[in-house]
PDB file of C-alpha atoms and ligand atoms in Angstrom:
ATOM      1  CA  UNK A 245       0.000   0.000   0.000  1.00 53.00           C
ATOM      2  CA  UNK A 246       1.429   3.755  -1.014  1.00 52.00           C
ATOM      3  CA  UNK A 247       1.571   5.966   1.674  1.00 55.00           C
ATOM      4  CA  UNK A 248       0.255   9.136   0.748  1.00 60.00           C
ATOM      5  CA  UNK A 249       3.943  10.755   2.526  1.00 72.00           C
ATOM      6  CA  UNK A 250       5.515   8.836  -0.094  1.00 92.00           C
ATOM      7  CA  UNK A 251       4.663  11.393  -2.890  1.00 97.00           C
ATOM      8  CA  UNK A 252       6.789  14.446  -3.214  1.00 97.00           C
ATOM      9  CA  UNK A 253       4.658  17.376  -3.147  1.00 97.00           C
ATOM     10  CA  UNK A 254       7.019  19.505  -4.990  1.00 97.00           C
ATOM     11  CA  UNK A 255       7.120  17.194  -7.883  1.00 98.00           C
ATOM     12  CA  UNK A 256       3.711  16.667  -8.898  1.00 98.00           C
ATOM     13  CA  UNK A 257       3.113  16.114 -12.804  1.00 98.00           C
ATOM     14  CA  UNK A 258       1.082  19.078 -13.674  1.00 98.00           C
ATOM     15  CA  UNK A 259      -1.061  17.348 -16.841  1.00 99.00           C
ATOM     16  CA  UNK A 260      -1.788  13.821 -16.354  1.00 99.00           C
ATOM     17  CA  UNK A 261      -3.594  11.614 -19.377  1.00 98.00           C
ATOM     18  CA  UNK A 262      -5.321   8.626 -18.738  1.00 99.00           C
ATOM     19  CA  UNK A 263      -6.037   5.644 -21.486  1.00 99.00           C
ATOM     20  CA  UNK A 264      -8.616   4.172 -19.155  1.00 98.00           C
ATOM     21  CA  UNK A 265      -8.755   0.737 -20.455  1.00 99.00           C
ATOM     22  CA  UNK A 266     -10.287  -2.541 -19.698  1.00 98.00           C
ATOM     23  CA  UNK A 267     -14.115  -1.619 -18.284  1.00 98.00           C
ATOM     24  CA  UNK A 268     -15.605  -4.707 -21.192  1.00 98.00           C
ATOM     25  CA  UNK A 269     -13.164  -7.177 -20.032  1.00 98.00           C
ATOM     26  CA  UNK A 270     -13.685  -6.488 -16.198  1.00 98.00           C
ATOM     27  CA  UNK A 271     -17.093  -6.854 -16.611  1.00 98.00           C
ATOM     28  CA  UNK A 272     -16.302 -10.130 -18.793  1.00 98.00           C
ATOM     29  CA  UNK A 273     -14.404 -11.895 -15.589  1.00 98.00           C
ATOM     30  CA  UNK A 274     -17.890 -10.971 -13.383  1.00 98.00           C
ATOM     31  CA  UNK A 275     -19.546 -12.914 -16.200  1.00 98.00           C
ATOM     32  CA  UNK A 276     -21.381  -9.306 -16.804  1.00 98.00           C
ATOM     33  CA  UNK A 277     -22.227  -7.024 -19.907  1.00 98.00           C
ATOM     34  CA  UNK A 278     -19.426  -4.908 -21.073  1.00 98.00           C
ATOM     35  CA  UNK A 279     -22.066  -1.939 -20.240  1.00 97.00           C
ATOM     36  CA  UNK A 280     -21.479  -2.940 -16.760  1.00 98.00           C
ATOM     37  CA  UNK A 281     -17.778  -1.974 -17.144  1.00 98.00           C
ATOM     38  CA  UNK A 282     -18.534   1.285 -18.265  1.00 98.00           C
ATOM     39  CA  UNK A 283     -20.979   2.195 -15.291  1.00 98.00           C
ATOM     40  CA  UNK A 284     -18.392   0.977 -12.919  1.00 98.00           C
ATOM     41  CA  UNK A 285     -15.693   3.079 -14.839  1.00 98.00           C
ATOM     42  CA  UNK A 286     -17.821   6.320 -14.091  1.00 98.00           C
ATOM     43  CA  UNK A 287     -17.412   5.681  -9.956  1.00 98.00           C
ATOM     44  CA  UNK A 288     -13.580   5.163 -10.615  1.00 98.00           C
ATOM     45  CA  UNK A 289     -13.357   8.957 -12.424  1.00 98.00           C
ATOM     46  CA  UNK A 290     -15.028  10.306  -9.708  1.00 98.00           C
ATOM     47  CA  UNK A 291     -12.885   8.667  -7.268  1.00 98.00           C
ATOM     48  CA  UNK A 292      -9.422   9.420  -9.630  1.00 98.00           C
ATOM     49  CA  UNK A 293     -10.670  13.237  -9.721  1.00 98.00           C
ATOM     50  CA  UNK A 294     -10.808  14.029  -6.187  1.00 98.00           C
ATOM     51  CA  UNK A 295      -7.573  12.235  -5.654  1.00 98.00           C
ATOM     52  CA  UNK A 296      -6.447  14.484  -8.246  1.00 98.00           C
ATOM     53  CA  UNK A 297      -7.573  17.748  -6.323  1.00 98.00           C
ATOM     54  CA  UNK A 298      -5.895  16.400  -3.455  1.00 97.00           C
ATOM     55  CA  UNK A 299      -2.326  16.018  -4.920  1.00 98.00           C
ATOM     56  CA  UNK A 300      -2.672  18.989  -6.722  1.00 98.00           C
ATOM     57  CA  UNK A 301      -2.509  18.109  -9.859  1.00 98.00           C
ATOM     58  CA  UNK A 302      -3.445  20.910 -12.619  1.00 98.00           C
ATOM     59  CA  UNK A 303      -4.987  19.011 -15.283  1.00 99.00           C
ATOM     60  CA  UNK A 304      -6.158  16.047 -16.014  1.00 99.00           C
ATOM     61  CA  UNK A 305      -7.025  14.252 -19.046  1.00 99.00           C
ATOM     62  CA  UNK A 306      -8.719  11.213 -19.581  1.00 98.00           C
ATOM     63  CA  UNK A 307      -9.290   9.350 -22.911  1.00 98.00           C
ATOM     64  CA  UNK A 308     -13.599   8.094 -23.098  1.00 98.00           C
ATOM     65  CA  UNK A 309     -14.470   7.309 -26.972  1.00 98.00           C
ATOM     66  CA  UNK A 310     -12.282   7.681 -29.442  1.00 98.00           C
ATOM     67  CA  UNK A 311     -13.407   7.817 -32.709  1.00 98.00           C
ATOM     68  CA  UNK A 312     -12.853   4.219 -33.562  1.00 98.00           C
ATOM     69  CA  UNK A 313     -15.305   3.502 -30.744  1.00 98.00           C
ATOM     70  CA  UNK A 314     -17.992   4.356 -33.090  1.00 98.00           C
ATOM     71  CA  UNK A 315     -17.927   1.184 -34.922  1.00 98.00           C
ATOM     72  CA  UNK A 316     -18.527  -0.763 -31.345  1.00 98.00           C
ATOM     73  CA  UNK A 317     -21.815  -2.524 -31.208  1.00 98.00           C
ATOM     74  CA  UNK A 318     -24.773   0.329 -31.552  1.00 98.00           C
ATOM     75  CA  UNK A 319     -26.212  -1.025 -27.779  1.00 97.00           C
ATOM     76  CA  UNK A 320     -22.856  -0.053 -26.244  1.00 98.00           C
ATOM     77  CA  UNK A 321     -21.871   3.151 -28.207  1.00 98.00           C
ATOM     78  CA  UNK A 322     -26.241   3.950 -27.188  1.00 98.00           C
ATOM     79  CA  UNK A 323     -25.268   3.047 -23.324  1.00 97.00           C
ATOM     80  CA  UNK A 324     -21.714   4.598 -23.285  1.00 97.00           C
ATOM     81  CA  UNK A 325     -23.622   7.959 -24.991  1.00 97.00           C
ATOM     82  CA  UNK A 326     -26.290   7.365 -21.932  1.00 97.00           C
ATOM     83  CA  UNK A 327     -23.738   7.164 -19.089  1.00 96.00           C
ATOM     84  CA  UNK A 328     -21.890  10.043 -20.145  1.00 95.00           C
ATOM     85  CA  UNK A 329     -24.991  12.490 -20.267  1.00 93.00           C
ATOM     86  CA  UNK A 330     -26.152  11.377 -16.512  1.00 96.00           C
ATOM     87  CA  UNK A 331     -23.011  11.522 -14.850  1.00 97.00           C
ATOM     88  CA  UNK A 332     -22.214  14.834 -16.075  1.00 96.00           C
ATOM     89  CA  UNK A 333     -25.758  16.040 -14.870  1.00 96.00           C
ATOM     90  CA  UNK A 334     -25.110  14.062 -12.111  1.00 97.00           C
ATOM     91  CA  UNK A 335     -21.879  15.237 -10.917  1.00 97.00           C
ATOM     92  CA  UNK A 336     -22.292  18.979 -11.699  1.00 97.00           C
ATOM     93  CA  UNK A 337     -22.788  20.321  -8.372  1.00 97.00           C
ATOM     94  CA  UNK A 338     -19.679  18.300  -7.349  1.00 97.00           C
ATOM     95  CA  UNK A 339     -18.060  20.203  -9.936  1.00 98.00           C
ATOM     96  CA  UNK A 340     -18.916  23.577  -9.186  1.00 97.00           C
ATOM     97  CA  UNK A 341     -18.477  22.899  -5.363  1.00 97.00           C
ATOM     98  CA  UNK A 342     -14.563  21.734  -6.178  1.00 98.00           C
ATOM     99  CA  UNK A 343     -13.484  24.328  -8.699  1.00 98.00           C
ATOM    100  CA  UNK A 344     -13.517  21.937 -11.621  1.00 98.00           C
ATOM    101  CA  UNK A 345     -13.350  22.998 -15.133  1.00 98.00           C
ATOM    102  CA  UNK A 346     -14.682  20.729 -17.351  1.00 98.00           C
ATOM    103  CA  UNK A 347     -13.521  20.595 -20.830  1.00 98.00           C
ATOM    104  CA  UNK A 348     -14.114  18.231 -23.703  1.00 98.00           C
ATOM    105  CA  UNK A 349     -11.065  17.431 -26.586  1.00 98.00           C
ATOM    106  CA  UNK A 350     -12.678  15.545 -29.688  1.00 98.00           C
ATOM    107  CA  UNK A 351     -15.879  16.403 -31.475  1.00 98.00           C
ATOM    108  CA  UNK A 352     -19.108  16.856 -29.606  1.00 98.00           C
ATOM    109  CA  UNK A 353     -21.089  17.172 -32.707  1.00 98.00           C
ATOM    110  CA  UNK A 354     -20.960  13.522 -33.166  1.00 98.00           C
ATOM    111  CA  UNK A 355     -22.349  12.870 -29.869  1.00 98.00           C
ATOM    112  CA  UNK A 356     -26.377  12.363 -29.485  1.00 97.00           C
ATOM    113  CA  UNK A 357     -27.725  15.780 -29.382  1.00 97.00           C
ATOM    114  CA  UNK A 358     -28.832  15.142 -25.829  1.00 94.00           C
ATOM    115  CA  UNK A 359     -25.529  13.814 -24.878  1.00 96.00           C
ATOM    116  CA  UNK A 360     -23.945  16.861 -26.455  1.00 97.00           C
ATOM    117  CA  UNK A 361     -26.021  19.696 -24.733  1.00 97.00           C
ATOM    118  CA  UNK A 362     -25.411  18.517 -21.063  1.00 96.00           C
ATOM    119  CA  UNK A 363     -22.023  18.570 -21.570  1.00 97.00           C
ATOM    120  CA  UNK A 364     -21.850  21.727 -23.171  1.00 98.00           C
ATOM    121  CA  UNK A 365     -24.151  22.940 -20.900  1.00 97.00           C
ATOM    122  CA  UNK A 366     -21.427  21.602 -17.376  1.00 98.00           C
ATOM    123  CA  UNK A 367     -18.643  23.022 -19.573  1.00 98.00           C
ATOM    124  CA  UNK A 368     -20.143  26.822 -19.912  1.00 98.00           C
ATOM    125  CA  UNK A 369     -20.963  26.540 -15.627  1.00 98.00           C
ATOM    126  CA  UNK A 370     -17.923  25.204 -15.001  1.00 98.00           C
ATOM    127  CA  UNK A 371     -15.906  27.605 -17.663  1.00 98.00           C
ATOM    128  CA  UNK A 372     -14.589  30.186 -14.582  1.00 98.00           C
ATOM    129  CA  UNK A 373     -13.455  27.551 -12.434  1.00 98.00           C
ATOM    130  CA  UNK A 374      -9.475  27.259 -11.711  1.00 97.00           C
ATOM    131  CA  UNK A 375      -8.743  24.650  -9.484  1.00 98.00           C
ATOM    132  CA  UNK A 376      -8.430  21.623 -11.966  1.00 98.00           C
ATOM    133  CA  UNK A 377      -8.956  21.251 -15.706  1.00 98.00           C
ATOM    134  CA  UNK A 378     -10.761  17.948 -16.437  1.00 98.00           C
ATOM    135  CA  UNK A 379     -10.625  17.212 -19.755  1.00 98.00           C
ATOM    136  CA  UNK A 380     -13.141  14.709 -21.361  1.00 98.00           C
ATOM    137  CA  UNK A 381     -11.329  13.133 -24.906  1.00 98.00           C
ATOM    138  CA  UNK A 382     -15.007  12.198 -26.924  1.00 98.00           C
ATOM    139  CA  UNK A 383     -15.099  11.271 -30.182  1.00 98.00           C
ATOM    140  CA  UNK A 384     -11.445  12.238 -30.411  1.00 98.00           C
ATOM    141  CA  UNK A 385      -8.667  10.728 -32.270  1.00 98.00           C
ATOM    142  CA  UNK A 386      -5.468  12.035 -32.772  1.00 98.00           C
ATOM    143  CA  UNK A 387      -4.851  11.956 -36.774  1.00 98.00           C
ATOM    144  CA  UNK A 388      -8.190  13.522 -36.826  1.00 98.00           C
ATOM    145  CA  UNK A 389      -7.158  16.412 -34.849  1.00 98.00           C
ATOM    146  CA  UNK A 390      -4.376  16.272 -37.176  1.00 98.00           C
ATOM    147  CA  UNK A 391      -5.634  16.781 -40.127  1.00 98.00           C
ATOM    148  CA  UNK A 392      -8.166  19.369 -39.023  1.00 98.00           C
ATOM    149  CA  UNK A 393      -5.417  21.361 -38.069  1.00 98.00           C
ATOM    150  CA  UNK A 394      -3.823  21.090 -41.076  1.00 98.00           C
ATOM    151  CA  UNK A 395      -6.831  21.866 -42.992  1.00 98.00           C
ATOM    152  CA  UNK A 396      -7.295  25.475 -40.770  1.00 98.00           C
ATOM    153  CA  UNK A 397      -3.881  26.160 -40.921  1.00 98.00           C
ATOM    154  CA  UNK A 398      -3.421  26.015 -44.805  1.00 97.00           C
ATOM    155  CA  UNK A 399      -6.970  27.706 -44.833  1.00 98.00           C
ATOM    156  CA  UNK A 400      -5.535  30.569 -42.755  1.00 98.00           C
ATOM    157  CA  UNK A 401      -2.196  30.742 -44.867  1.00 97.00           C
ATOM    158  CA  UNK A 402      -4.438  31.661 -47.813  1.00 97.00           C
ATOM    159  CA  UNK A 403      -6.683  34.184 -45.829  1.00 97.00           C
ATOM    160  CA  UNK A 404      -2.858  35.504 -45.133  1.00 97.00           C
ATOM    161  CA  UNK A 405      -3.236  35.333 -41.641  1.00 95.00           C
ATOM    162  CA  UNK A 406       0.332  34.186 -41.629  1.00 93.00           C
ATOM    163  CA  UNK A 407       3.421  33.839 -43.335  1.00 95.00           C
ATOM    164  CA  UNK A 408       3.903  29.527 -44.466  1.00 96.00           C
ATOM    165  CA  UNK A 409       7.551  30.089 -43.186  1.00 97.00           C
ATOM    166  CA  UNK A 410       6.750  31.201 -40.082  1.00 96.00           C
ATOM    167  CA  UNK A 411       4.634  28.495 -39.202  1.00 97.00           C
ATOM    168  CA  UNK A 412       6.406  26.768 -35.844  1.00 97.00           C
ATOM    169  CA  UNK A 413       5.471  24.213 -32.845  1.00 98.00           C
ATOM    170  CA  UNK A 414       3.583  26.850 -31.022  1.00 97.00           C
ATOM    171  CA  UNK A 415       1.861  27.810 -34.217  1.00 97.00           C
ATOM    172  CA  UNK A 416       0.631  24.029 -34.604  1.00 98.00           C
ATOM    173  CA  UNK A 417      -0.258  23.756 -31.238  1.00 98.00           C
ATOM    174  CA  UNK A 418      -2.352  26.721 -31.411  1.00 98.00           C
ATOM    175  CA  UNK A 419      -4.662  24.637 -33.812  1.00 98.00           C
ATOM    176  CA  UNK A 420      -4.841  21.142 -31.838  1.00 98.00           C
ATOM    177  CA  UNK A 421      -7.679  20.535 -29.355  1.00 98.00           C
ATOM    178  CA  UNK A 422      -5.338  21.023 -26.735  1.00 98.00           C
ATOM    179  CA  UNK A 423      -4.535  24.108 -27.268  1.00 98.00           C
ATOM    180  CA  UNK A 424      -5.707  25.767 -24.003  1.00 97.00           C
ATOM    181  CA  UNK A 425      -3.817  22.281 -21.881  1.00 98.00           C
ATOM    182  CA  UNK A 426       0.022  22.392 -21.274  1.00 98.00           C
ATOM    183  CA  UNK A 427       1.613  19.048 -22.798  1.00 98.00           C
ATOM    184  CA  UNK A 428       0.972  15.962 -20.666  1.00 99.00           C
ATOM    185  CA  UNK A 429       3.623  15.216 -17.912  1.00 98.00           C
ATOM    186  CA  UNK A 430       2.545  11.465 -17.154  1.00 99.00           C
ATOM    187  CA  UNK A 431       0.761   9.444 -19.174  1.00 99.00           C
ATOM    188  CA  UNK A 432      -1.208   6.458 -17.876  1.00 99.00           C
ATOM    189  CA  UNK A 433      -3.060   3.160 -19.685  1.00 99.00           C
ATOM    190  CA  UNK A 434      -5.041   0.708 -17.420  1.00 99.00           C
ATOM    191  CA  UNK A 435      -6.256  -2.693 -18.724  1.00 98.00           C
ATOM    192  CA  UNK A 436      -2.817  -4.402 -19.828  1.00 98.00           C
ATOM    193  CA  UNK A 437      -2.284  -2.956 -23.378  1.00 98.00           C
ATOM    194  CA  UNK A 438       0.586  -1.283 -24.161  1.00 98.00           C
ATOM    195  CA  UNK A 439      -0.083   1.021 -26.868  1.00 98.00           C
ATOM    196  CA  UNK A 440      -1.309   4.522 -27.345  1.00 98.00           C
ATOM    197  CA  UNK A 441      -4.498   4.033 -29.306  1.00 98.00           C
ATOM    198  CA  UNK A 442      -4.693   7.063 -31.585  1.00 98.00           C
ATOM    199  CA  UNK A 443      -4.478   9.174 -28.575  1.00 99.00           C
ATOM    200  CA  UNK A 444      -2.758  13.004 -28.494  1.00 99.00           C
ATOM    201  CA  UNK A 445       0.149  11.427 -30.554  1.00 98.00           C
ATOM    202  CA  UNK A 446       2.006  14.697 -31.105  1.00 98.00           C
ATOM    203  CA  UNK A 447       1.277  15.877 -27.241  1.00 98.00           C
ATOM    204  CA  UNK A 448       2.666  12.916 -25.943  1.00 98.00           C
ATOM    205  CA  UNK A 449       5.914  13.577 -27.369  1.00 98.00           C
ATOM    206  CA  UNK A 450       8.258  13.636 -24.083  1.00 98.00           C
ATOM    207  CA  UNK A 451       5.368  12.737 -21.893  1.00 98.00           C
ATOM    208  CA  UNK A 452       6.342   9.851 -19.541  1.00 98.00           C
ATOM    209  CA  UNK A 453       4.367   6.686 -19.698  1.00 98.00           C
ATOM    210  CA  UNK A 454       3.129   4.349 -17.136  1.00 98.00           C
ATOM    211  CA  UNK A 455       1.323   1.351 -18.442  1.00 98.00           C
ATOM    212  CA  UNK A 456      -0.806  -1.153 -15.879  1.00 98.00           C
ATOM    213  CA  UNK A 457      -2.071  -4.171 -15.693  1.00 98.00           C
ATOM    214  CA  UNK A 458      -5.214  -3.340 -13.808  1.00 98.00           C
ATOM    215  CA  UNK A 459      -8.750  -2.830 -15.981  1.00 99.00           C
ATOM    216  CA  UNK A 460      -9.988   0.645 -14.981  1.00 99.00           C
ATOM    217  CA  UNK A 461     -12.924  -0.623 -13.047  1.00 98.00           C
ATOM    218  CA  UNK A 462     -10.342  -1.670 -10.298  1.00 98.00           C
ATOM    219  CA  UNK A 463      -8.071   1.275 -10.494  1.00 98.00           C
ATOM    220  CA  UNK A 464      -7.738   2.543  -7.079  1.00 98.00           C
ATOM    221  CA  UNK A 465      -6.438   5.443  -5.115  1.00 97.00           C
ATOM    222  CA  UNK A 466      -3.006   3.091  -4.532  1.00 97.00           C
ATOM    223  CA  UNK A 467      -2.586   2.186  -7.790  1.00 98.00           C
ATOM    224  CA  UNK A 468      -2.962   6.456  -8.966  1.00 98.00           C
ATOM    225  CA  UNK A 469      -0.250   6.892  -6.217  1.00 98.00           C
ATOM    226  CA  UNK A 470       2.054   3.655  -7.824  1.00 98.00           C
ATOM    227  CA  UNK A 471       1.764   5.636 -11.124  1.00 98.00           C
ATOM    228  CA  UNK A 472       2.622   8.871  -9.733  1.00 98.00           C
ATOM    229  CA  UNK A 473       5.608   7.770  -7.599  1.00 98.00           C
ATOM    230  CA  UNK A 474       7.091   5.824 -10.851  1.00 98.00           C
ATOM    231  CA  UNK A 475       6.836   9.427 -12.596  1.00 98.00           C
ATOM    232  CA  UNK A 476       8.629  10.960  -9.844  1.00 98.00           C
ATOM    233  CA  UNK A 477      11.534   8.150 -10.296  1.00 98.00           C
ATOM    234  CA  UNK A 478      12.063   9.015 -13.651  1.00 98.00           C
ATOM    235  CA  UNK A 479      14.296  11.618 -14.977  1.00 98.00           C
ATOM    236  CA  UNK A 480      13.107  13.654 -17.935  1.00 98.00           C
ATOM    237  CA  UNK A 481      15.804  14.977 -20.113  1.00 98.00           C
ATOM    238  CA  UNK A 482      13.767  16.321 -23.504  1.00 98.00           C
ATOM    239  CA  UNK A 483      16.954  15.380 -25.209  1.00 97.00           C
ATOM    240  CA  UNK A 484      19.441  16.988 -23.429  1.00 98.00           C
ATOM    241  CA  UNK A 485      21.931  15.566 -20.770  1.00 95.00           C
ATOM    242  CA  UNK A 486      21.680  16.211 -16.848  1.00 85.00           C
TER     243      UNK A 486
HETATM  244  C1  IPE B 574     -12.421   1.432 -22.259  1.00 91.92           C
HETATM  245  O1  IPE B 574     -12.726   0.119 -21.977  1.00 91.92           O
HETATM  246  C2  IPE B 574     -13.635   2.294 -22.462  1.00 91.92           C
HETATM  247  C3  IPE B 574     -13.911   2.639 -23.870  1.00 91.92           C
HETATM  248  C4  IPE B 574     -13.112   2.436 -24.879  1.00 91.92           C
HETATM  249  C5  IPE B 574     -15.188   3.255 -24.138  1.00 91.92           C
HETATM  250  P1  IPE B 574     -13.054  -0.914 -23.136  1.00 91.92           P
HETATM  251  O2  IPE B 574     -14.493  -0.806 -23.463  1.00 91.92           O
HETATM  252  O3  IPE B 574     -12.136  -0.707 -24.285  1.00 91.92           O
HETATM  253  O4  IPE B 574     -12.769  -2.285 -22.432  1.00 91.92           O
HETATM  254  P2  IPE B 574     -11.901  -3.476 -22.985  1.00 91.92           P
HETATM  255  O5  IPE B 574     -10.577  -2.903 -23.375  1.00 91.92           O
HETATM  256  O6  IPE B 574     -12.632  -4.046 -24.155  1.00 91.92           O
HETATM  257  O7  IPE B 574     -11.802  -4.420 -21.853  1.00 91.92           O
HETATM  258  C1  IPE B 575      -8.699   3.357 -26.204  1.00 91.92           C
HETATM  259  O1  IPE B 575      -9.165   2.106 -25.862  1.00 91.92           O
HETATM  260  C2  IPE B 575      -9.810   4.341 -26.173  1.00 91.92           C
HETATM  261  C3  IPE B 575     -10.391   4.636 -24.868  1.00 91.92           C
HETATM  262  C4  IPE B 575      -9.967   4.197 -23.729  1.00 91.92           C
HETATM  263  C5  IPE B 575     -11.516   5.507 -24.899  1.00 91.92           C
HETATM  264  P1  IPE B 575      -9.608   1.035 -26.953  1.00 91.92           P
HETATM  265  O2  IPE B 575     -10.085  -0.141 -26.241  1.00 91.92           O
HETATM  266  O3  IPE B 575     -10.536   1.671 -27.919  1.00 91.92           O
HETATM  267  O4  IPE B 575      -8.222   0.775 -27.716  1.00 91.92           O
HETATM  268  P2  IPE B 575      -7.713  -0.512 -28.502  1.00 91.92           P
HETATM  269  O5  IPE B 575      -8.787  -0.900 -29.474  1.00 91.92           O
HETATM  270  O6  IPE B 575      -7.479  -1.571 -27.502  1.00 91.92           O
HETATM  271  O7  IPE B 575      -6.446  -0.074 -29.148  1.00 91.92           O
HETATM  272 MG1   MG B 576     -10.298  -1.385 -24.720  1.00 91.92          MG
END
């Protein structure tokens, strides 16, 4: 068990990501419906959030449907869509009370119209709040955010908004979903896989990453703490040497 005295308080990742992974084969080993996973998945956010608040931690980011998860089964894409609506109703005063910003990376206009307006409708509450920046990755996919940026970018370069040549990191950045989110510090994937699943591929660039064994429905306090002192063993060098 982590001890909570274990963490250095002066090196806390500011951005964490989270691949949460593994709620359909969790519910599997019960011998339940992969729906099941994703209801219990919902308790564990709540539960990674607070911890979250308490370590200080600036921003976090966790991965929910990716694009790809459109071509699921329509019952669980229907129930996932559900799920996502209710807690976020659900959870709003929580929100407000604990200073959380919620924000959403992906697009929403995919999303069930009723899905998409109580989201929208958290996010414009919540917009003033400073605390933490929770970050909701729907219907997002990396190469899609990609290639949208490219697309506004070279749009922009013929409205002559800018110069081609002067187009730099911080210009690209400016055009990515994440454009308002520092790059992540720690990045972590539950559920055994060890891959990064179309997820902020050019953010992750000298993000550490901390992949687990445990499926998300079982991710606990401890094991947020295990991934957290492993980024605080690590020595990030963004090229250079120390
Ligand atoms: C992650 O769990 C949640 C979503 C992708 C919506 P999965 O649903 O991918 O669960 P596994 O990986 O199949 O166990
Ligand atoms: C990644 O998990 C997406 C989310 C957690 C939302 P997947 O289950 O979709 O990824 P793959 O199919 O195992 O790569
Ligand atoms: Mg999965």
């Amino acid at each position: 068990m982590t001890l909570f005295s274990e963490i250095d308080y002066k090196n806390i990742p500011k951005h964490v990501c989270i691949i949460m992974d593994g709620n359909g084969r969790w519910a599997k080993i019960l011998g339940k419906k992969r729906t099941f996973g994703h209801q219990k998945g919902i308790e564990v956010v709540k539960k990674i959030l607070e911890e979250s608040l308490k370590l200080g931690i600036e921003y976090l980011t966790l991965f929910a449907f990716s694009k790809e998860n459109w071509d699921r089964p329509t019952p669980e894409v229907k129930t996932i869509m559900k799920l996502l609506s209710k807690s976020v109703l659900k959870y709003k005063n929580t929100l407000i009370k604990n200073g959380v910003k919620l924000n959403t990376i992906g697009d929403l206009n995919d999303l069930p119209l009723e899905s998409k307006n109580s989201i929208e409708q958290v996010k414009e509450i919540t917009n003033k709040n400073q605390k933490i920046t929770l970050t909701i990755a729907l219907s997002y996919s990396s190469r899609w955010e990609i290639i949208n940026s490219i697309k506004k970018i070279i749009s922009d370069c013929q409205k002559n908004k800018f110069n081609i040549k002067n187009i730099n990191e911080k210009t690209v950045n400016n055009y990515l979903c994440t454009n308002n989110l520092p790059y992540p510090d720690l990045l972590i994937r539950t559920g055994g896989e060890k891959r990064i699943s179309n997820f902020l591929l050019w953010q992750l660039a000298y993000s550490e990453l901390y992949f687990c064994n445990t499926n998300w429905p079982d991710f606990e306090k401890k094991d947020f703490h295990n991934a957290i002192l492993e980024y605080q063993k690590r020595e990030r060098r963004f090229g250079k040497i120390n």
